[in-house]
């Protein structure tokens, strides 16, 4: 008889968002009249901006002509997009990242999930707690952890960097040395971020310890304050120890189109071996490149019109974030995040667990959010709301949650 990858059996329950979807579907089925507002999953709601639609149309037309038809493209992405990314996201910020170090893909999720493949199975992994679950689950699947321990609230063998109110939801350098360190700023789920000085401490630590930082910058476009790094490569020495992931999902609404990229610097070298070469090899073996049409749409993100239109789009979501944050504060809730990120990390009123609060919101006021505990043990007592809804729904949801609080 064949065998299966037994590490999959260690995975805890179904993926967080499937659990939520099921609860919501069950509720809707038993209450067909309910008008549920979803501020749970981090999907966007605004349509693609005109500059992107125009680029898509143009690329579609090209594909219908013999002269401009595009078949398989370079696996790493077309030069027109990689050069645009290098110029706008790095060189303009004083970071020396070259187009050649950028690998275009169809989204950050697959890259942050797959990157662990090029590292040894005996590597010790550190993640923040709470955490975007993909970092953890993909290492569990690969066999880099032991079983899940109910007692410890995590997988054996993983180093959890607790991010709590006491430390401003910023991870502290671990006592036990990790090989791979996943960091995500602005953070999903807490919506909190880190100063350049604090990130520099992580870079210095990784360089001193011989660790690699896997830096997820999916929410970089939402940074509004000065002194918050948009890229880890703003830190001295980061090209020797960090891989960075970006997504077009949240800055440009590509959750349905799919586009992202990963920077694997040439200077990153492990015992004479180049992770850049390994990732290049992996990309070429397992991936045939993001669609030409979508890469042209990605190019439009960096055009003058695209940049202006997307600035407005991000501002729209950030106004939602401000409304939720201020509105809930006024109603007496303790809230974090929402200043440099589209996520609000709400402290659950005392006496309720995250899932109990989820049920309260769903059943009493028909608002869906995400229980903090779904992101890890340290998320217990917290609840994530996203600013990605429409203004109308955001205001309605806010009103309903305030009503619930008033009725406490
Ligand atoms: N990284 C983080 C931290 C995210 O929150 C998400 C999506 O929610 C992703 C990556 C995935 O992005 P993409 O849509 O590009 O796969």
mmCIF file of C-alpha atoms and ligand atoms in Angstrom:
data_model
loop_
_atom_site.group_PDB
_atom_site.id
_atom_site.type_symbol
_atom_site.label_atom_id
_atom_site.label_comp_id
_atom_site.label_asym_id
_atom_site.label_seq_id
_atom_site.Cartn_x
_atom_site.Cartn_y
_atom_site.Cartn_z
ATOM 1 C CA UNK A 1 0.000 0.000 0.000
ATOM 2 C CA UNK A 2 1.250 3.488 -0.722
ATOM 3 C CA UNK A 3 1.824 5.873 2.157
ATOM 4 C CA UNK A 4 0.991 9.512 2.573
ATOM 5 C CA UNK A 5 2.951 12.446 3.958
ATOM 6 C CA UNK A 6 2.129 11.889 7.608
ATOM 7 C CA UNK A 7 3.160 15.391 8.543
ATOM 8 C CA UNK A 8 -0.147 16.572 7.055
ATOM 9 C CA UNK A 9 -1.909 14.670 9.817
ATOM 10 C CA UNK A 10 -0.337 16.956 12.408
ATOM 11 C CA UNK A 11 -2.151 19.983 10.982
ATOM 12 C CA UNK A 12 -4.708 21.453 13.333
ATOM 13 C CA UNK A 13 -8.290 21.297 12.038
ATOM 14 C CA UNK A 14 -9.143 22.957 8.799
ATOM 15 C CA UNK A 15 -7.631 26.182 7.692
ATOM 16 C CA UNK A 16 -8.911 29.076 9.807
ATOM 17 C CA UNK A 17 -10.937 30.748 7.083
ATOM 18 C CA UNK A 18 -12.722 27.523 6.075
ATOM 19 C CA UNK A 19 -13.858 27.156 9.688
ATOM 20 C CA UNK A 20 -15.213 30.693 9.675
ATOM 21 C CA UNK A 21 -16.856 30.211 6.272
ATOM 22 C CA UNK A 22 -18.628 27.108 7.546
ATOM 23 C CA UNK A 23 -19.932 28.832 10.683
ATOM 24 C CA UNK A 24 -21.194 31.753 8.586
ATOM 25 C CA UNK A 25 -22.803 29.468 5.986
ATOM 26 C CA UNK A 26 -24.553 27.454 8.730
ATOM 27 C CA UNK A 27 -25.841 30.650 10.345
ATOM 28 C CA UNK A 28 -27.051 32.059 7.015
ATOM 29 C CA UNK A 29 -28.839 28.813 6.225
ATOM 30 C CA UNK A 30 -30.744 28.883 9.495
ATOM 31 C CA UNK A 31 -31.357 32.671 9.242
ATOM 32 C CA UNK A 32 -31.935 33.308 5.523
ATOM 33 C CA UNK A 33 -33.131 36.868 6.221
ATOM 34 C CA UNK A 34 -29.897 37.880 7.986
ATOM 35 C CA UNK A 35 -27.791 40.554 6.262
ATOM 36 C CA UNK A 36 -24.341 39.440 7.325
ATOM 37 C CA UNK A 37 -21.448 41.899 7.004
ATOM 38 C CA UNK A 38 -18.052 40.311 6.463
ATOM 39 C CA UNK A 39 -15.040 42.044 7.941
ATOM 40 C CA UNK A 40 -13.206 38.781 8.452
ATOM 41 C CA UNK A 41 -11.134 37.564 5.540
ATOM 42 C CA UNK A 42 -8.575 40.005 4.162
ATOM 43 C CA UNK A 43 -10.059 40.218 0.678
ATOM 44 C CA UNK A 44 -10.462 43.576 -1.013
ATOM 45 C CA UNK A 45 -13.764 44.988 -2.319
ATOM 46 C CA UNK A 46 -12.855 47.962 -4.538
ATOM 47 C CA UNK A 47 -12.788 47.301 -8.301
ATOM 48 C CA UNK A 48 -9.532 47.442 -10.249
ATOM 49 C CA UNK A 49 -8.573 51.033 -11.087
ATOM 50 C CA UNK A 50 -8.916 52.340 -14.698
ATOM 51 C CA UNK A 51 -5.152 52.330 -15.431
ATOM 52 C CA UNK A 52 -5.050 48.597 -14.678
ATOM 53 C CA UNK A 53 -8.192 47.806 -16.660
ATOM 54 C CA UNK A 54 -6.749 49.685 -19.638
ATOM 55 C CA UNK A 55 -3.487 47.714 -19.460
ATOM 56 C CA UNK A 56 -5.433 44.449 -19.216
ATOM 57 C CA UNK A 57 -7.518 45.294 -22.314
ATOM 58 C CA UNK A 58 -4.424 46.244 -24.273
ATOM 59 C CA UNK A 59 -2.637 43.024 -23.329
ATOM 60 C CA UNK A 60 -5.706 40.936 -24.197
ATOM 61 C CA UNK A 61 -5.818 42.568 -27.651
ATOM 62 C CA UNK A 62 -2.103 41.825 -28.135
ATOM 63 C CA UNK A 63 -2.694 38.168 -27.358
ATOM 64 C CA UNK A 64 -5.135 38.039 -30.293
ATOM 65 C CA UNK A 65 -2.565 39.076 -32.888
ATOM 66 C CA UNK A 66 0.131 36.910 -34.437
ATOM 67 C CA UNK A 67 2.808 39.613 -33.930
ATOM 68 C CA UNK A 68 2.185 40.273 -30.260
ATOM 69 C CA UNK A 69 0.984 36.920 -29.011
ATOM 70 C CA UNK A 70 2.887 35.739 -25.917
ATOM 71 C CA UNK A 71 3.286 32.087 -25.020
ATOM 72 C CA UNK A 72 5.480 30.869 -22.176
ATOM 73 C CA UNK A 73 7.370 33.796 -20.742
ATOM 74 C CA UNK A 74 10.496 33.830 -18.586
ATOM 75 C CA UNK A 75 9.717 31.891 -15.376
ATOM 76 C CA UNK A 76 11.190 34.700 -13.279
ATOM 77 C CA UNK A 77 8.914 37.306 -14.875
ATOM 78 C CA UNK A 78 9.173 39.688 -17.806
ATOM 79 C CA UNK A 79 12.018 42.213 -17.689
ATOM 80 C CA UNK A 80 9.543 45.105 -18.172
ATOM 81 C CA UNK A 81 7.922 44.288 -14.808
ATOM 82 C CA UNK A 82 11.050 43.288 -12.883
ATOM 83 C CA UNK A 83 12.746 46.526 -13.915
ATOM 84 C CA UNK A 84 9.690 48.560 -12.914
ATOM 85 C CA UNK A 85 9.652 46.889 -9.491
ATOM 86 C CA UNK A 86 13.386 47.426 -8.942
ATOM 87 C CA UNK A 87 13.115 51.112 -9.857
ATOM 88 C CA UNK A 88 9.942 51.999 -7.936
ATOM 89 C CA UNK A 89 10.004 49.731 -4.902
ATOM 90 C CA UNK A 90 13.756 49.719 -4.266
ATOM 91 C CA UNK A 91 16.051 52.128 -6.089
ATOM 92 C CA UNK A 92 13.728 55.081 -5.368
ATOM 93 C CA UNK A 93 14.046 54.197 -1.649
ATOM 94 C CA UNK A 94 17.804 53.899 -1.774
ATOM 95 C CA UNK A 95 17.790 50.067 -1.709
ATOM 96 C CA UNK A 96 20.186 48.451 -4.164
ATOM 97 C CA UNK A 97 17.943 45.610 -5.365
ATOM 98 C CA UNK A 98 18.417 44.708 -9.019
ATOM 99 C CA UNK A 99 15.758 43.419 -11.424
ATOM 100 C CA UNK A 100 17.680 40.166 -11.639
ATOM 101 C CA UNK A 101 17.142 39.522 -7.904
ATOM 102 C CA UNK A 102 13.348 39.776 -8.296
ATOM 103 C CA UNK A 103 11.213 36.707 -9.002
ATOM 104 C CA UNK A 104 7.677 37.465 -10.185
ATOM 105 C CA UNK A 105 4.982 34.989 -9.207
ATOM 106 C CA UNK A 106 1.236 34.697 -9.024
ATOM 107 C CA UNK A 107 1.051 35.875 -5.424
ATOM 108 C CA UNK A 108 2.870 36.072 -2.124
ATOM 109 C CA UNK A 109 1.043 33.173 -0.480
ATOM 110 C CA UNK A 110 2.657 30.548 -2.649
ATOM 111 C CA UNK A 111 6.091 32.153 -2.293
ATOM 112 C CA UNK A 112 5.991 32.452 1.502
ATOM 113 C CA UNK A 113 4.666 28.904 1.570
ATOM 114 C CA UNK A 114 7.223 27.431 -0.828
ATOM 115 C CA UNK A 115 10.392 29.243 0.211
ATOM 116 C CA UNK A 116 11.029 26.770 3.037
ATOM 117 C CA UNK A 117 11.657 24.071 0.394
ATOM 118 C CA UNK A 118 15.121 25.443 -0.380
ATOM 119 C CA UNK A 119 16.195 25.176 3.283
ATOM 120 C CA UNK A 120 17.225 22.108 5.235
ATOM 121 C CA UNK A 121 14.623 20.108 7.102
ATOM 122 C CA UNK A 122 16.670 20.329 10.282
ATOM 123 C CA UNK A 123 16.418 24.119 10.386
ATOM 124 C CA UNK A 124 14.849 25.614 13.489
ATOM 125 C CA UNK A 125 11.964 27.931 12.598
ATOM 126 C CA UNK A 126 10.770 31.023 14.493
ATOM 127 C CA UNK A 127 7.394 32.628 13.883
ATOM 128 C CA UNK A 128 5.503 35.396 15.615
ATOM 129 C CA UNK A 129 2.488 34.487 17.699
ATOM 130 C CA UNK A 130 -0.111 35.526 16.534
ATOM 131 C CA UNK A 131 0.916 34.707 12.970
ATOM 132 C CA UNK A 132 -0.288 34.473 9.360
ATOM 133 C CA UNK A 133 -0.959 30.701 9.441
ATOM 134 C CA UNK A 134 0.758 29.909 6.120
ATOM 135 C CA UNK A 135 4.269 30.189 7.627
ATOM 136 C CA UNK A 136 3.453 27.612 10.278
ATOM 137 C CA UNK A 137 1.377 25.165 8.246
ATOM 138 C CA UNK A 138 3.887 24.886 5.394
ATOM 139 C CA UNK A 139 6.668 24.032 7.852
ATOM 140 C CA UNK A 140 4.416 21.465 9.514
ATOM 141 C CA UNK A 141 3.672 19.895 6.111
ATOM 142 C CA UNK A 142 7.391 19.753 5.348
ATOM 143 C CA UNK A 143 8.068 17.905 8.608
ATOM 144 C CA UNK A 144 10.046 20.631 10.318
ATOM 145 C CA UNK A 145 7.931 20.431 13.498
ATOM 146 C CA UNK A 146 6.638 17.875 15.939
ATOM 147 C CA UNK A 147 3.016 17.346 16.843
ATOM 148 C CA UNK A 148 0.659 20.059 17.978
ATOM 149 C CA UNK A 149 0.624 20.366 21.732
ATOM 150 C CA UNK A 150 -2.664 21.514 23.262
ATOM 151 C CA UNK A 151 -0.787 22.253 26.456
ATOM 152 C CA UNK A 152 1.745 24.596 24.813
ATOM 153 C CA UNK A 153 -0.763 25.867 22.252
ATOM 154 C CA UNK A 154 1.656 25.301 19.393
ATOM 155 C CA UNK A 155 3.711 22.783 17.407
ATOM 156 C CA UNK A 156 6.662 21.119 19.122
ATOM 157 C CA UNK A 157 9.954 22.338 17.749
ATOM 158 C CA UNK A 158 8.745 25.737 16.543
ATOM 159 C CA UNK A 159 9.967 28.875 18.289
ATOM 160 C CA UNK A 160 7.031 31.196 18.968
ATOM 161 C CA UNK A 161 7.842 34.871 19.368
ATOM 162 C CA UNK A 162 5.007 36.176 21.508
ATOM 163 C CA UNK A 163 3.571 39.506 20.391
ATOM 164 C CA UNK A 164 1.434 40.889 23.163
ATOM 165 C CA UNK A 165 0.170 44.153 24.538
ATOM 166 C CA UNK A 166 3.187 44.307 26.928
ATOM 167 C CA UNK A 167 5.727 44.379 24.094
ATOM 168 C CA UNK A 168 3.657 46.538 21.738
ATOM 169 C CA UNK A 169 2.936 43.421 19.643
ATOM 170 C CA UNK A 170 6.544 43.463 18.396
ATOM 171 C CA UNK A 171 8.571 40.255 18.675
ATOM 172 C CA UNK A 172 11.626 40.164 20.930
ATOM 173 C CA UNK A 173 14.895 38.466 20.013
ATOM 174 C CA UNK A 174 14.567 34.805 21.018
ATOM 175 C CA UNK A 175 16.586 33.029 23.681
ATOM 176 C CA UNK A 176 16.876 29.935 21.511
ATOM 177 C CA UNK A 177 18.650 30.504 18.183
ATOM 178 C CA UNK A 178 16.447 30.022 15.087
ATOM 179 C CA UNK A 179 17.708 29.363 11.543
ATOM 180 C CA UNK A 180 14.666 30.692 9.709
ATOM 181 C CA UNK A 181 12.810 33.707 11.092
ATOM 182 C CA UNK A 182 9.475 34.752 9.604
ATOM 183 C CA UNK A 183 8.640 38.423 10.115
ATOM 184 C CA UNK A 184 5.685 40.313 8.664
ATOM 185 C CA UNK A 185 5.377 44.097 8.884
ATOM 186 C CA UNK A 186 2.959 45.815 8.757
ATOM 187 C CA UNK A 187 1.610 42.811 10.547
ATOM 188 C CA UNK A 188 -1.244 40.519 9.717
ATOM 189 C CA UNK A 189 -3.153 40.026 12.024
ATOM 190 C CA UNK A 190 -2.259 42.716 14.600
ATOM 191 C CA UNK A 191 -1.981 45.643 12.166
ATOM 192 C CA UNK A 192 1.056 46.780 14.172
ATOM 193 C CA UNK A 193 4.458 47.559 12.765
ATOM 194 C CA UNK A 194 8.111 48.019 13.673
ATOM 195 C CA UNK A 195 10.490 50.970 13.452
ATOM 196 C CA UNK A 196 13.538 50.875 11.230
ATOM 197 C CA UNK A 197 15.788 50.832 14.339
ATOM 198 C CA UNK A 198 13.992 47.785 15.730
ATOM 199 C CA UNK A 199 14.086 45.977 12.405
ATOM 200 C CA UNK A 200 17.809 46.739 12.191
ATOM 201 C CA UNK A 201 18.230 44.805 15.478
ATOM 202 C CA UNK A 202 16.722 41.740 13.796
ATOM 203 C CA UNK A 203 18.982 42.136 10.767
ATOM 204 C CA UNK A 204 22.060 42.451 12.988
ATOM 205 C CA UNK A 205 20.925 39.439 15.014
ATOM 206 C CA UNK A 206 20.365 37.323 11.878
ATOM 207 C CA UNK A 207 23.764 38.270 10.459
ATOM 208 C CA UNK A 208 25.485 37.502 13.761
ATOM 209 C CA UNK A 209 23.673 34.179 14.262
ATOM 210 C CA UNK A 210 23.757 32.939 10.669
ATOM 211 C CA UNK A 211 19.955 32.993 10.401
ATOM 212 C CA UNK A 212 17.815 34.037 7.474
ATOM 213 C CA UNK A 213 14.853 36.413 7.812
ATOM 214 C CA UNK A 214 11.830 35.699 5.607
ATOM 215 C CA UNK A 215 10.261 39.142 5.484
ATOM 216 C CA UNK A 216 6.661 39.479 4.339
ATOM 217 C CA UNK A 217 5.923 43.034 3.195
ATOM 218 C CA UNK A 218 2.456 42.331 1.744
ATOM 219 C CA UNK A 219 0.973 45.400 3.503
ATOM 220 C CA UNK A 220 3.789 47.857 2.826
ATOM 221 C CA UNK A 221 1.482 50.195 0.832
ATOM 222 C CA UNK A 222 -0.525 50.931 3.989
ATOM 223 C CA UNK A 223 2.321 52.566 5.890
ATOM 224 C CA UNK A 224 1.359 56.148 6.684
ATOM 225 C CA UNK A 225 3.910 57.090 9.338
ATOM 226 C CA UNK A 226 7.517 58.200 8.949
ATOM 227 C CA UNK A 227 10.286 55.962 10.268
ATOM 228 C CA UNK A 228 8.507 52.722 9.395
ATOM 229 C CA UNK A 229 10.501 50.694 6.852
ATOM 230 C CA UNK A 230 8.789 49.815 3.567
ATOM 231 C CA UNK A 231 11.411 47.165 2.872
ATOM 232 C CA UNK A 232 13.837 45.237 5.051
ATOM 233 C CA UNK A 233 16.565 46.246 2.607
ATOM 234 C CA UNK A 234 16.389 49.753 4.083
ATOM 235 C CA UNK A 235 18.368 48.175 6.938
ATOM 236 C CA UNK A 236 22.135 47.906 6.760
ATOM 237 C CA UNK A 237 23.308 44.378 5.924
ATOM 238 C CA UNK A 238 19.817 43.020 5.135
ATOM 239 C CA UNK A 239 20.833 41.768 1.710
ATOM 240 C CA UNK A 240 23.139 39.288 3.456
ATOM 241 C CA UNK A 241 20.380 37.760 5.576
ATOM 242 C CA UNK A 242 16.888 38.463 4.223
ATOM 243 C CA UNK A 243 14.435 37.339 1.564
ATOM 244 C CA UNK A 244 11.481 39.676 1.001
ATOM 245 C CA UNK A 245 7.962 38.940 -0.271
ATOM 246 C CA UNK A 246 5.528 41.349 -1.877
ATOM 247 C CA UNK A 247 1.992 41.038 -3.108
ATOM 248 C CA UNK A 248 -0.075 43.070 -5.565
ATOM 249 C CA UNK A 249 -3.220 41.913 -3.741
ATOM 250 C CA UNK A 250 -3.620 44.615 -1.154
ATOM 251 C CA UNK A 251 -1.940 47.638 -2.750
ATOM 252 C CA UNK A 252 -3.644 47.161 -6.120
ATOM 253 C CA UNK A 253 -6.608 44.819 -5.617
ATOM 254 C CA UNK A 254 -5.077 41.804 -7.415
ATOM 255 C CA UNK A 255 -6.558 39.167 -5.061
ATOM 256 C CA UNK A 256 -8.442 37.768 -8.056
ATOM 257 C CA UNK A 257 -5.890 38.606 -10.762
ATOM 258 C CA UNK A 258 -2.924 37.136 -8.793
ATOM 259 C CA UNK A 259 0.540 38.685 -8.842
ATOM 260 C CA UNK A 260 3.404 38.983 -6.389
ATOM 261 C CA UNK A 261 7.161 38.885 -6.231
ATOM 262 C CA UNK A 262 10.044 37.714 -4.085
ATOM 263 C CA UNK A 263 13.500 39.197 -3.734
ATOM 264 C CA UNK A 264 16.300 36.720 -3.152
ATOM 265 C CA UNK A 265 19.487 38.806 -2.987
ATOM 266 C CA UNK A 266 22.739 37.650 -4.513
ATOM 267 C CA UNK A 267 24.620 38.546 -1.323
ATOM 268 C CA UNK A 268 22.679 35.954 0.651
ATOM 269 C CA UNK A 269 25.045 32.981 0.776
ATOM 270 C CA UNK A 270 24.847 29.866 2.947
ATOM 271 C CA UNK A 271 28.131 27.919 3.255
ATOM 272 C CA UNK A 272 29.131 28.926 -0.268
ATOM 273 C CA UNK A 273 25.713 28.062 -1.732
ATOM 274 C CA UNK A 274 23.419 30.735 -3.153
ATOM 275 C CA UNK A 275 19.733 30.548 -2.126
ATOM 276 C CA UNK A 276 19.122 32.806 -5.166
ATOM 277 C CA UNK A 277 20.339 30.024 -7.459
ATOM 278 C CA UNK A 278 18.269 27.425 -5.609
ATOM 279 C CA UNK A 279 15.105 29.530 -5.806
ATOM 280 C CA UNK A 280 15.811 30.162 -9.476
ATOM 281 C CA UNK A 281 16.133 26.437 -10.008
ATOM 282 C CA UNK A 282 12.942 25.736 -8.096
ATOM 283 C CA UNK A 283 11.050 28.432 -9.967
ATOM 284 C CA UNK A 284 12.203 27.065 -13.315
ATOM 285 C CA UNK A 285 11.302 23.504 -12.361
ATOM 286 C CA UNK A 286 7.916 23.988 -10.718
ATOM 287 C CA UNK A 287 6.574 27.205 -12.210
ATOM 288 C CA UNK A 288 5.963 28.501 -15.712
ATOM 289 C CA UNK A 289 5.620 32.195 -14.977
ATOM 290 C CA UNK A 290 2.772 34.579 -14.160
ATOM 291 C CA UNK A 291 0.422 35.324 -17.082
ATOM 292 C CA UNK A 292 1.661 37.955 -19.561
ATOM 293 C CA UNK A 293 -1.638 39.848 -19.308
ATOM 294 C CA UNK A 294 -1.413 40.057 -15.536
ATOM 295 C CA UNK A 295 2.218 41.162 -15.638
ATOM 296 C CA UNK A 296 1.207 44.002 -17.972
ATOM 297 C CA UNK A 297 -1.461 44.931 -15.417
ATOM 298 C CA UNK A 298 1.282 44.846 -12.780
ATOM 299 C CA UNK A 299 3.351 47.241 -14.872
ATOM 300 C CA UNK A 300 0.382 49.658 -14.918
ATOM 301 C CA UNK A 301 0.459 49.701 -11.098
ATOM 302 C CA UNK A 302 3.699 51.699 -11.416
ATOM 303 C CA UNK A 303 2.491 54.127 -14.109
ATOM 304 C CA UNK A 304 1.789 57.737 -13.099
ATOM 305 C CA UNK A 305 -1.974 57.230 -13.490
ATOM 306 C CA UNK A 306 -1.854 53.863 -11.746
ATOM 307 C CA UNK A 307 0.051 55.273 -8.782
ATOM 308 C CA UNK A 308 -2.380 58.200 -8.386
ATOM 309 C CA UNK A 309 -5.459 55.973 -8.639
ATOM 310 C CA UNK A 310 -4.071 53.407 -6.216
ATOM 311 C CA UNK A 311 -3.130 56.057 -3.703
ATOM 312 C CA UNK A 312 -6.818 56.953 -3.584
ATOM 313 C CA UNK A 313 -7.818 53.317 -3.253
ATOM 314 C CA UNK A 314 -5.476 52.702 -0.326
ATOM 315 C CA UNK A 315 -6.707 55.951 1.268
ATOM 316 C CA UNK A 316 -10.288 54.680 0.957
ATOM 317 C CA UNK A 317 -9.453 51.539 2.960
ATOM 318 C CA UNK A 318 -7.400 53.500 5.456
ATOM 319 C CA UNK A 319 -10.349 55.804 6.059
ATOM 320 C CA UNK A 320 -12.344 52.653 6.884
ATOM 321 C CA UNK A 321 -9.551 51.670 9.273
ATOM 322 C CA UNK A 322 -9.685 55.080 10.932
ATOM 323 C CA UNK A 323 -13.486 54.917 11.262
ATOM 324 C CA UNK A 324 -13.361 51.463 12.865
ATOM 325 C CA UNK A 325 -10.474 52.332 15.140
ATOM 326 C CA UNK A 326 -11.874 55.647 16.351
ATOM 327 C CA UNK A 327 -15.477 54.426 16.471
ATOM 328 C CA UNK A 328 -14.630 51.398 18.592
ATOM 329 C CA UNK A 329 -12.346 53.403 20.860
ATOM 330 C CA UNK A 330 -15.171 55.865 21.461
ATOM 331 C CA UNK A 331 -17.455 52.967 22.316
ATOM 332 C CA UNK A 332 -15.000 51.867 24.995
ATOM 333 C CA UNK A 333 -13.093 49.092 23.204
ATOM 334 C CA UNK A 334 -9.316 48.805 23.344
ATOM 335 C CA UNK A 335 -8.004 48.702 19.785
ATOM 336 C CA UNK A 336 -4.610 48.394 18.119
ATOM 337 C CA UNK A 337 -3.406 48.632 14.532
ATOM 338 C CA UNK A 338 -5.228 50.426 11.745
ATOM 339 C CA UNK A 339 -2.656 53.229 11.425
ATOM 340 C CA UNK A 340 -0.098 51.612 9.115
ATOM 341 C CA UNK A 341 -2.187 48.583 8.171
ATOM 342 C CA UNK A 342 -5.715 47.712 7.075
ATOM 343 C CA UNK A 343 -6.233 45.534 10.167
ATOM 344 C CA UNK A 344 -7.698 46.461 13.533
ATOM 345 C CA UNK A 345 -6.709 44.239 16.460
ATOM 346 C CA UNK A 346 -9.514 44.537 18.946
ATOM 347 C CA UNK A 347 -9.282 43.447 22.560
ATOM 348 C CA UNK A 348 -12.196 41.165 23.321
ATOM 349 C CA UNK A 349 -14.332 42.448 26.231
ATOM 350 C CA UNK A 350 -13.335 40.623 29.384
ATOM 351 C CA UNK A 351 -14.877 37.310 30.183
ATOM 352 C CA UNK A 352 -15.212 36.269 26.528
ATOM 353 C CA UNK A 353 -12.851 34.152 24.457
ATOM 354 C CA UNK A 354 -12.038 35.098 20.857
ATOM 355 C CA UNK A 355 -14.373 32.425 19.457
ATOM 356 C CA UNK A 356 -17.150 33.365 21.907
ATOM 357 C CA UNK A 357 -16.851 36.942 20.735
ATOM 358 C CA UNK A 358 -16.957 35.682 17.126
ATOM 359 C CA UNK A 359 -20.217 33.849 17.889
ATOM 360 C CA UNK A 360 -21.647 36.904 19.694
ATOM 361 C CA UNK A 361 -20.940 39.164 16.750
ATOM 362 C CA UNK A 362 -22.320 36.690 14.231
ATOM 363 C CA UNK A 363 -25.425 35.728 16.153
ATOM 364 C CA UNK A 364 -26.348 39.046 17.799
ATOM 365 C CA UNK A 365 -25.338 41.634 15.193
ATOM 366 C CA UNK A 366 -24.470 39.580 12.090
ATOM 367 C CA UNK A 367 -20.922 40.881 11.730
ATOM 368 C CA UNK A 368 -18.090 38.511 10.842
ATOM 369 C CA UNK A 369 -14.536 39.068 12.006
ATOM 370 C CA UNK A 370 -11.627 36.734 12.728
ATOM 371 C CA UNK A 371 -10.964 35.328 16.216
ATOM 372 C CA UNK A 372 -7.427 36.144 17.308
ATOM 373 C CA UNK A 373 -6.844 32.634 18.528
ATOM 374 C CA UNK A 374 -7.070 31.424 14.917
ATOM 375 C CA UNK A 375 -3.675 33.082 14.464
ATOM 376 C CA UNK A 376 -2.047 31.428 17.460
ATOM 377 C CA UNK A 377 -2.290 31.048 21.204
ATOM 378 C CA UNK A 378 -1.166 34.627 21.897
ATOM 379 C CA UNK A 379 -4.113 35.811 19.779
ATOM 380 C CA UNK A 380 -6.541 34.606 22.449
ATOM 381 C CA UNK A 381 -8.468 37.556 23.807
ATOM 382 C CA UNK A 382 -8.201 39.470 20.538
ATOM 383 C CA UNK A 383 -10.247 39.803 17.385
ATOM 384 C CA UNK A 384 -9.273 41.013 13.905
ATOM 385 C CA UNK A 385 -11.431 43.329 11.831
ATOM 386 C CA UNK A 386 -10.402 44.351 8.328
ATOM 387 C CA UNK A 387 -10.751 47.716 6.639
ATOM 388 C CA UNK A 388 -11.293 46.098 3.240
ATOM 389 C CA UNK A 389 -15.096 46.373 3.289
ATOM 390 C CA UNK A 390 -17.139 48.986 1.463
ATOM 391 C CA UNK A 391 -17.633 52.251 3.347
ATOM 392 C CA UNK A 392 -21.333 51.515 3.694
ATOM 393 C CA UNK A 393 -20.762 48.082 5.233
ATOM 394 C CA UNK A 394 -17.955 49.346 7.446
ATOM 395 C CA UNK A 395 -20.185 52.050 8.916
ATOM 396 C CA UNK A 396 -23.081 49.614 9.338
ATOM 397 C CA UNK A 397 -20.866 47.044 11.038
ATOM 398 C CA UNK A 398 -19.425 49.690 13.327
ATOM 399 C CA UNK A 399 -22.897 50.819 14.336
ATOM 400 C CA UNK A 400 -23.916 47.228 15.068
ATOM 401 C CA UNK A 401 -20.808 46.456 17.162
ATOM 402 C CA UNK A 402 -21.272 49.686 19.117
ATOM 403 C CA UNK A 403 -24.880 48.658 19.738
ATOM 404 C CA UNK A 404 -23.718 45.292 21.039
ATOM 405 C CA UNK A 405 -21.289 47.002 23.409
ATOM 406 C CA UNK A 406 -23.992 49.395 24.628
ATOM 407 C CA UNK A 407 -26.220 46.422 25.368
ATOM 408 C CA UNK A 408 -23.511 44.685 27.471
HETATM 409 N N1 LIG B 1 1.181 37.521 3.270
HETATM 410 C C1 LIG B 1 0.316 37.995 4.167
HETATM 411 C C2 LIG B 1 0.818 38.461 5.474
HETATM 412 C C3 LIG B 1 -1.055 38.039 3.878
HETATM 413 O O1 LIG B 1 -1.902 38.502 4.786
HETATM 414 C C4 LIG B 1 -1.502 37.581 2.622
HETATM 415 C C5 LIG B 1 -2.922 37.572 2.270
HETATM 416 O O2 LIG B 1 -3.813 37.806 3.010
HETATM 417 C C6 LIG B 1 -0.565 37.091 1.733
HETATM 418 C C7 LIG B 1 0.766 37.064 2.083
HETATM 419 C C8 LIG B 1 -1.001 36.517 0.428
HETATM 420 O O3 LIG B 1 -0.965 37.409 -0.601
HETATM 421 P P1 LIG B 1 -1.317 36.980 -2.081
HETATM 422 O O4 LIG B 1 -2.733 37.351 -2.327
HETATM 423 O O5 LIG B 1 -0.353 37.776 -2.921
HETATM 424 O O6 LIG B 1 -1.083 35.522 -2.235
#
